Coordinates of C-alpha atoms and ligand atoms in Angstrom, one line a residue:
X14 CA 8.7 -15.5 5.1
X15 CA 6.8 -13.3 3.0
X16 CA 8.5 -10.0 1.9
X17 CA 5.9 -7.0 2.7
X18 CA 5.7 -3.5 2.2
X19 CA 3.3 -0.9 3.0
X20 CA 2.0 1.6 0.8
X21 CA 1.4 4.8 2.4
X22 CA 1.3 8.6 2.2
X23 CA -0.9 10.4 4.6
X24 CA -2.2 12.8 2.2
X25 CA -5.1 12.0 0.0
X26 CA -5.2 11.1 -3.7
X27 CA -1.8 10.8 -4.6
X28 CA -1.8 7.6 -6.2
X29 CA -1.3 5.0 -3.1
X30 CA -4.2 2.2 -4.5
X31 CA -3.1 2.7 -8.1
X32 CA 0.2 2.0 -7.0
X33 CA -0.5 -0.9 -4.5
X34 CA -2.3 -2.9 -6.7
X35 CA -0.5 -2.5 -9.6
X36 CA 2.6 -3.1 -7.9
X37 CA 0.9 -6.0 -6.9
X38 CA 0.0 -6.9 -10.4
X39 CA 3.5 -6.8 -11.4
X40 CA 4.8 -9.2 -8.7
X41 CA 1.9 -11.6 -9.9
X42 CA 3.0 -11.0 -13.7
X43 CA 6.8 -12.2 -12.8
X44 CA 5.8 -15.3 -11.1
X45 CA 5.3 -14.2 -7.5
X46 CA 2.8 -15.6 -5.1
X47 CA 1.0 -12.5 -3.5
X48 CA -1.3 -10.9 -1.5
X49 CA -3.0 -7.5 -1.6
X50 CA -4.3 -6.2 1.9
X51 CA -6.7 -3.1 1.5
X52 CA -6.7 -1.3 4.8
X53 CA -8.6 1.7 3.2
X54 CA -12.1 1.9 4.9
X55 CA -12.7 3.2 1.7
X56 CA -11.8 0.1 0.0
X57 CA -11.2 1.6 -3.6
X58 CA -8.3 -1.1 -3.8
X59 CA -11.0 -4.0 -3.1
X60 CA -13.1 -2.5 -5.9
X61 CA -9.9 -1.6 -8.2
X62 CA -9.1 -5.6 -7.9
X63 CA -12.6 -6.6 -9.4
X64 CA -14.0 -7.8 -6.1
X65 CA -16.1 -5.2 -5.1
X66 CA -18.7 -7.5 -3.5
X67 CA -16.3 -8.3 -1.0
X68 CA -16.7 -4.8 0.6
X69 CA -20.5 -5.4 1.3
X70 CA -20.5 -8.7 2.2
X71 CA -21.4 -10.0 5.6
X72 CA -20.0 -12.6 8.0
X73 CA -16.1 -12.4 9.2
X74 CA -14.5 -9.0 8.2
X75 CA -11.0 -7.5 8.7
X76 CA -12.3 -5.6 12.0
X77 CA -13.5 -8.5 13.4
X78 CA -10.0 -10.3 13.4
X79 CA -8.9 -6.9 14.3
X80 CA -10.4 -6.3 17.7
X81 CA -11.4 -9.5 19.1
X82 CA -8.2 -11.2 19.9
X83 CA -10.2 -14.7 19.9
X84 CA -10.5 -14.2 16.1
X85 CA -7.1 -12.8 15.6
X86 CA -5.9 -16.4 14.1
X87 CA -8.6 -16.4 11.7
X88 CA -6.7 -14.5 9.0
X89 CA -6.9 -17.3 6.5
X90 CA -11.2 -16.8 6.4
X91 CA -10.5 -13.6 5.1
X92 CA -8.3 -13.9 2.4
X93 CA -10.5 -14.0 -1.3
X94 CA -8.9 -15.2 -4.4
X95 CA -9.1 -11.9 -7.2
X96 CA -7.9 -13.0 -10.7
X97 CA -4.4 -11.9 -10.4
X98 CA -3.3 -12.5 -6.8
X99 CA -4.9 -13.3 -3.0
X100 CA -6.5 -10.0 -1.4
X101 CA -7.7 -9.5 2.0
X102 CA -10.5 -7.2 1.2
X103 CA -11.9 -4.4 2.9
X104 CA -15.0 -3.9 4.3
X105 CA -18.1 -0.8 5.2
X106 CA -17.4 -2.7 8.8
X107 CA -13.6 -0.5 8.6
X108 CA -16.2 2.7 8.5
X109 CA -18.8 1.7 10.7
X110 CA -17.3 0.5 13.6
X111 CA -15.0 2.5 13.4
X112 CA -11.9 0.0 13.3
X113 CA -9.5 2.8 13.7
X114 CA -10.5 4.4 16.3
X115 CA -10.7 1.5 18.4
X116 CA -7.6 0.2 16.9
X117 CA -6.4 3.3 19.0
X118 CA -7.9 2.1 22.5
X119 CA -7.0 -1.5 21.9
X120 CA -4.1 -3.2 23.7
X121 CA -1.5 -3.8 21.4
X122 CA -3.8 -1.6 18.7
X123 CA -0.9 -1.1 16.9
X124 CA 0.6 -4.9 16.1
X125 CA -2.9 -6.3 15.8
X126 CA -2.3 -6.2 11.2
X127 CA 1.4 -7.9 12.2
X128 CA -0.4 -10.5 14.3
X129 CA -3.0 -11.4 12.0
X130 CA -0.5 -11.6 9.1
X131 CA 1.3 -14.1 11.1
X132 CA -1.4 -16.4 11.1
X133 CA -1.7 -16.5 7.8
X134 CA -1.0 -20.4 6.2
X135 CA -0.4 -19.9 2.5
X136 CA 3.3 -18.8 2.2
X137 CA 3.4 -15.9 0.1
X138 CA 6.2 -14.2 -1.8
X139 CA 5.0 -10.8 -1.6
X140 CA 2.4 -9.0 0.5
X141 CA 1.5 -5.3 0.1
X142 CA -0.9 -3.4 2.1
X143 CA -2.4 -0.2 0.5
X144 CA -3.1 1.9 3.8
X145 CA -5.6 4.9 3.4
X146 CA -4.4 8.5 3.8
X147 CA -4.2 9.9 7.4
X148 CA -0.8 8.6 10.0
X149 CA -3.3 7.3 12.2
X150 CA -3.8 3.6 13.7
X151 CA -4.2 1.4 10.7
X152 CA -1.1 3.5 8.8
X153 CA 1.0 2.8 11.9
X154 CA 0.2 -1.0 12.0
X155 CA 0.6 -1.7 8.4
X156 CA 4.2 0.2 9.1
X157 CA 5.1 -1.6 12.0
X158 CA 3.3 -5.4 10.2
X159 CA 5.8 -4.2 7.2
X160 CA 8.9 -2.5 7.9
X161 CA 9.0 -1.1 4.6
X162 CA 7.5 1.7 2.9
X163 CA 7.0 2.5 -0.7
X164 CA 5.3 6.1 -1.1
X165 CA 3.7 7.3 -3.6
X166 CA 3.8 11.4 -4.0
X167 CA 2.8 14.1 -6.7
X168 CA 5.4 16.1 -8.1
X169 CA 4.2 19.4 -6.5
X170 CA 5.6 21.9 -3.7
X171 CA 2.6 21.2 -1.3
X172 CA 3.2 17.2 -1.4
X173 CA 6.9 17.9 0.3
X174 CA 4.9 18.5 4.0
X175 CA 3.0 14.7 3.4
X176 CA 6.4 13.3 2.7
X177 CA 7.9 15.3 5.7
X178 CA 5.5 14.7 7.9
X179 CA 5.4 10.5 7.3
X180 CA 9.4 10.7 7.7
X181 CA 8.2 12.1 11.2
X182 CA 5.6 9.0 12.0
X183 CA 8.4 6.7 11.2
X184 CA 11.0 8.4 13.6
X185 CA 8.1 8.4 16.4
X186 CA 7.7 4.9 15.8
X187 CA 11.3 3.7 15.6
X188 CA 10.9 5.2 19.3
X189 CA 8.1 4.6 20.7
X190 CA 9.2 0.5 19.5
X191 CA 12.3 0.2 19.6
X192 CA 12.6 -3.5 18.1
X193 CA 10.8 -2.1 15.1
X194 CA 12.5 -0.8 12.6
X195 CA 10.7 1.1 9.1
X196 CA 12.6 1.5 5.7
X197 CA 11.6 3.5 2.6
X198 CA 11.9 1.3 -0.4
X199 CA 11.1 4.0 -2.5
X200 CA 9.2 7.0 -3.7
X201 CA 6.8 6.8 -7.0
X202 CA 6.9 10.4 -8.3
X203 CA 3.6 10.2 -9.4
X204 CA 2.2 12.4 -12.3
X205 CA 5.6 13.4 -13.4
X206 CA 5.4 16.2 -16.1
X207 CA 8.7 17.6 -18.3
X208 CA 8.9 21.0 -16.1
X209 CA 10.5 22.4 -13.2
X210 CA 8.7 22.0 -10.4
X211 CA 8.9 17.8 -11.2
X212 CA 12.6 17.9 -11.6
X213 CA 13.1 20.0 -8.9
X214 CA 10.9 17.6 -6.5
X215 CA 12.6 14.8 -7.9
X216 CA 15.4 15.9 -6.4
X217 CA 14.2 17.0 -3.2
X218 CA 13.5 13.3 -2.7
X219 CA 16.5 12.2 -3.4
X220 CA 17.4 14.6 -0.6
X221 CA 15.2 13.9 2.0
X222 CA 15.3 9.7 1.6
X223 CA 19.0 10.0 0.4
X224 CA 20.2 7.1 -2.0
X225 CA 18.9 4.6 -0.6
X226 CA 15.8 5.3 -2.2
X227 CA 15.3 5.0 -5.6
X228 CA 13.0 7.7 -7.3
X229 CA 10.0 6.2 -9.8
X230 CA 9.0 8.4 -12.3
X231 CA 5.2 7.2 -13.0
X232 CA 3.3 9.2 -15.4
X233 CA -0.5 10.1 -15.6
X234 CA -2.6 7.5 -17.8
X235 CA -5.9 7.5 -18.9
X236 CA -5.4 3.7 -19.3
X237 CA -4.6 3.0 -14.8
X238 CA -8.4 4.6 -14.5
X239 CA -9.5 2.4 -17.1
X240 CA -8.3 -0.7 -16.0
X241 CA -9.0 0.7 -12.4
X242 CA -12.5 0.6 -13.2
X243 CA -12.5 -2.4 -15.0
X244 CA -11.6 -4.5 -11.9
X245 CA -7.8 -5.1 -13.2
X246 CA -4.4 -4.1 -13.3
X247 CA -2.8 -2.8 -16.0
X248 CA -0.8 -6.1 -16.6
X249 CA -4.3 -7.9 -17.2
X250 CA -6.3 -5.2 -18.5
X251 CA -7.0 -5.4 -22.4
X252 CA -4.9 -2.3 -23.3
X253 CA -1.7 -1.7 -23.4
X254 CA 0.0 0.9 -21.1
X255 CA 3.5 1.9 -21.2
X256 CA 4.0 2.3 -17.5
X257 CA 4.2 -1.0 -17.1
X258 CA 7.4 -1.0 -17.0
X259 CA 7.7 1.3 -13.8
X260 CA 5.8 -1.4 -11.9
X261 CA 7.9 -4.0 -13.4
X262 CA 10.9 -1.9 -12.3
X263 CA 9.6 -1.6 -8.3
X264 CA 8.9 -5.4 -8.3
X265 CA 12.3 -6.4 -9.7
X266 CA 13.8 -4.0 -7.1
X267 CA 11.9 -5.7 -4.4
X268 CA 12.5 -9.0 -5.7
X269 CA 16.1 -8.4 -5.3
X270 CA 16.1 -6.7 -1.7
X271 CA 13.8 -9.9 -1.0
X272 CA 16.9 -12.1 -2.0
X273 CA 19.6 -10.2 0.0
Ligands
LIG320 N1 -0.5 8.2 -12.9 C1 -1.8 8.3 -12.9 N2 -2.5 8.5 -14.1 C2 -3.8 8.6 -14.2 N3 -4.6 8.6 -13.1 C3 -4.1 8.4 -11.9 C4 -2.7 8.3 -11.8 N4 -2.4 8.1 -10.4 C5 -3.6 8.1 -9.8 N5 -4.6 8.3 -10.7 C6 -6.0 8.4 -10.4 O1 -6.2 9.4 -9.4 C7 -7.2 9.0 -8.5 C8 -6.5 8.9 -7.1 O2 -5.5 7.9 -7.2 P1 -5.5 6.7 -6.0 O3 -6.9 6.3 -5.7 O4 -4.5 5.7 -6.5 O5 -4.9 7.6 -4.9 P2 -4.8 7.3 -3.3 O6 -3.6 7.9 -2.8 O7 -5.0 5.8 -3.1 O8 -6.1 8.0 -2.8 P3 -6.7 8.0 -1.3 O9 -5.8 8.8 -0.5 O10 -8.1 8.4 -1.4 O11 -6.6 6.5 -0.9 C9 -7.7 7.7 -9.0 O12 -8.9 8.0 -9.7 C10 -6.7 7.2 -9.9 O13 -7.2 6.3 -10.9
LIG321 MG1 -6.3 4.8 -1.9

């Protein structure tokens, strides 16, 4: 079975896509088999992975296997081959009808990502979903599809309330389902500058998630926009960047929980 993980953070901006699908990139570059699911109505991830198309395009879309339980099994029809790994793209349909809301109203609404994820064929090593900011319906089912949690946070004083406050979600949904059970499998400290405020964060997480959670440092590149834009990640993208090697470090850390 397919070791998944949701990337989440309800507030916006602080570095969830970047992270997702270079994480991604770097479980590609060691050999995995993987899939990217962007559950952004936004879908910068979609366009990040050089498939922007895919967000446009007509015909079967994420909220159609979604909400209508008859096409529920049809995961596979969704799933588009980007250069570096499978993605299940998403699409203006997430916005315009307004997946999330009736995500909300739907029965089951919140195990519809795990079900459709169950249907899929190809057996992948690695799937990670890149959930858009906000705790509401599609956060809580990539959560619940997962059970893991990697959460990327800027290394300021108002990013401790996001963190709090998604450390809430997970204790509210460890009992409103009790089967399910939601672990962090890390925090990327993103934009990590040499001062105080970072260091002093830095250990704040180490706090709140204890040490079970091992604390990225990922610093702010000009080259993860660049590639970003280019429709790559930075493990494919024509310049070098020396924070490949805090992706490389999540993946073999994942890798290895994937083994235990
Ligand atoms: N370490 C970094 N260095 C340089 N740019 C970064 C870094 N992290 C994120 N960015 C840039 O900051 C912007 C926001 O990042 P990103 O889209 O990954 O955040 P997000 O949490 O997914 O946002 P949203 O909440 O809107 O989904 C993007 O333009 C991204 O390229
Ligand atoms: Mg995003």
């Amino acid at each position: 079975m397919a070791y998944s993980v949701s990337v989440s953070n309800q507030k916006g901006g602080t570095g969830k896509t970047t992270v997702a699908v270079n994480l991604a990139g770097a479980l590609a570059n060691r050999g995995n088999k993987v899939l990217l699911v962007d559950l952004d109505p936004q879908g910068y991830a979609t366009e990040s992975v050089g498939i922007p198309d895919a967000y446009d395009a007509d015909g079967l879309t994420l909220h159609d296997v979604l909400l209508d339980l008859d096409k529920i099994s049809r995961t596979d029809d969704l799933v588009r081959e980007a250069p570096e790994f499978d993605v299940i793209p998403s699409n203006v349909a997430l916005t315009s009808k307004n997946t999330e809301t009736n995500l909300q109203n739907a029965q089951g609404g919140e195990r519809r990502v795990g079900m459709a994820l169950d249907n899929l064929s190809t057996d992948y090593d690695f799937i990670v979903i890149d959930c858009p900011p906000g705790l509401g319906a599609l956060t809580d089912n990539a959560l619940l599809a997962t059970g893991r949690v990697l959460i990327p946070a800027e290394t300021k004083g108002t990013s401790k309330r996001a963190v709090e406050l998604l450390r809430d979600q997970i204790d509210s949904l460890e009992m409103l389902f009790p089967e399910a059970s939601i672990q962090p499998v890390g925090v990327v400290a993103n934009d990590v500058r040499q001062d105080g405020v970072s260091n002093e964060m830095i250990e704040w997480f180490d706090t709140v998630f204890g040490e079970l959670v091992p604390v990225y440092e990922l610093r702010k590149r000009v080259v993860l926009q660049r590639a970003q834009m280019a429709g790559r990640t930075i493990f494919e993208h024509d310049e070098e960047c020396d924070m490949e090697g805090v992706f490389d470090d999540i993946a073999a850390d994942l890798e290895g929980r994937a083994a235990e």
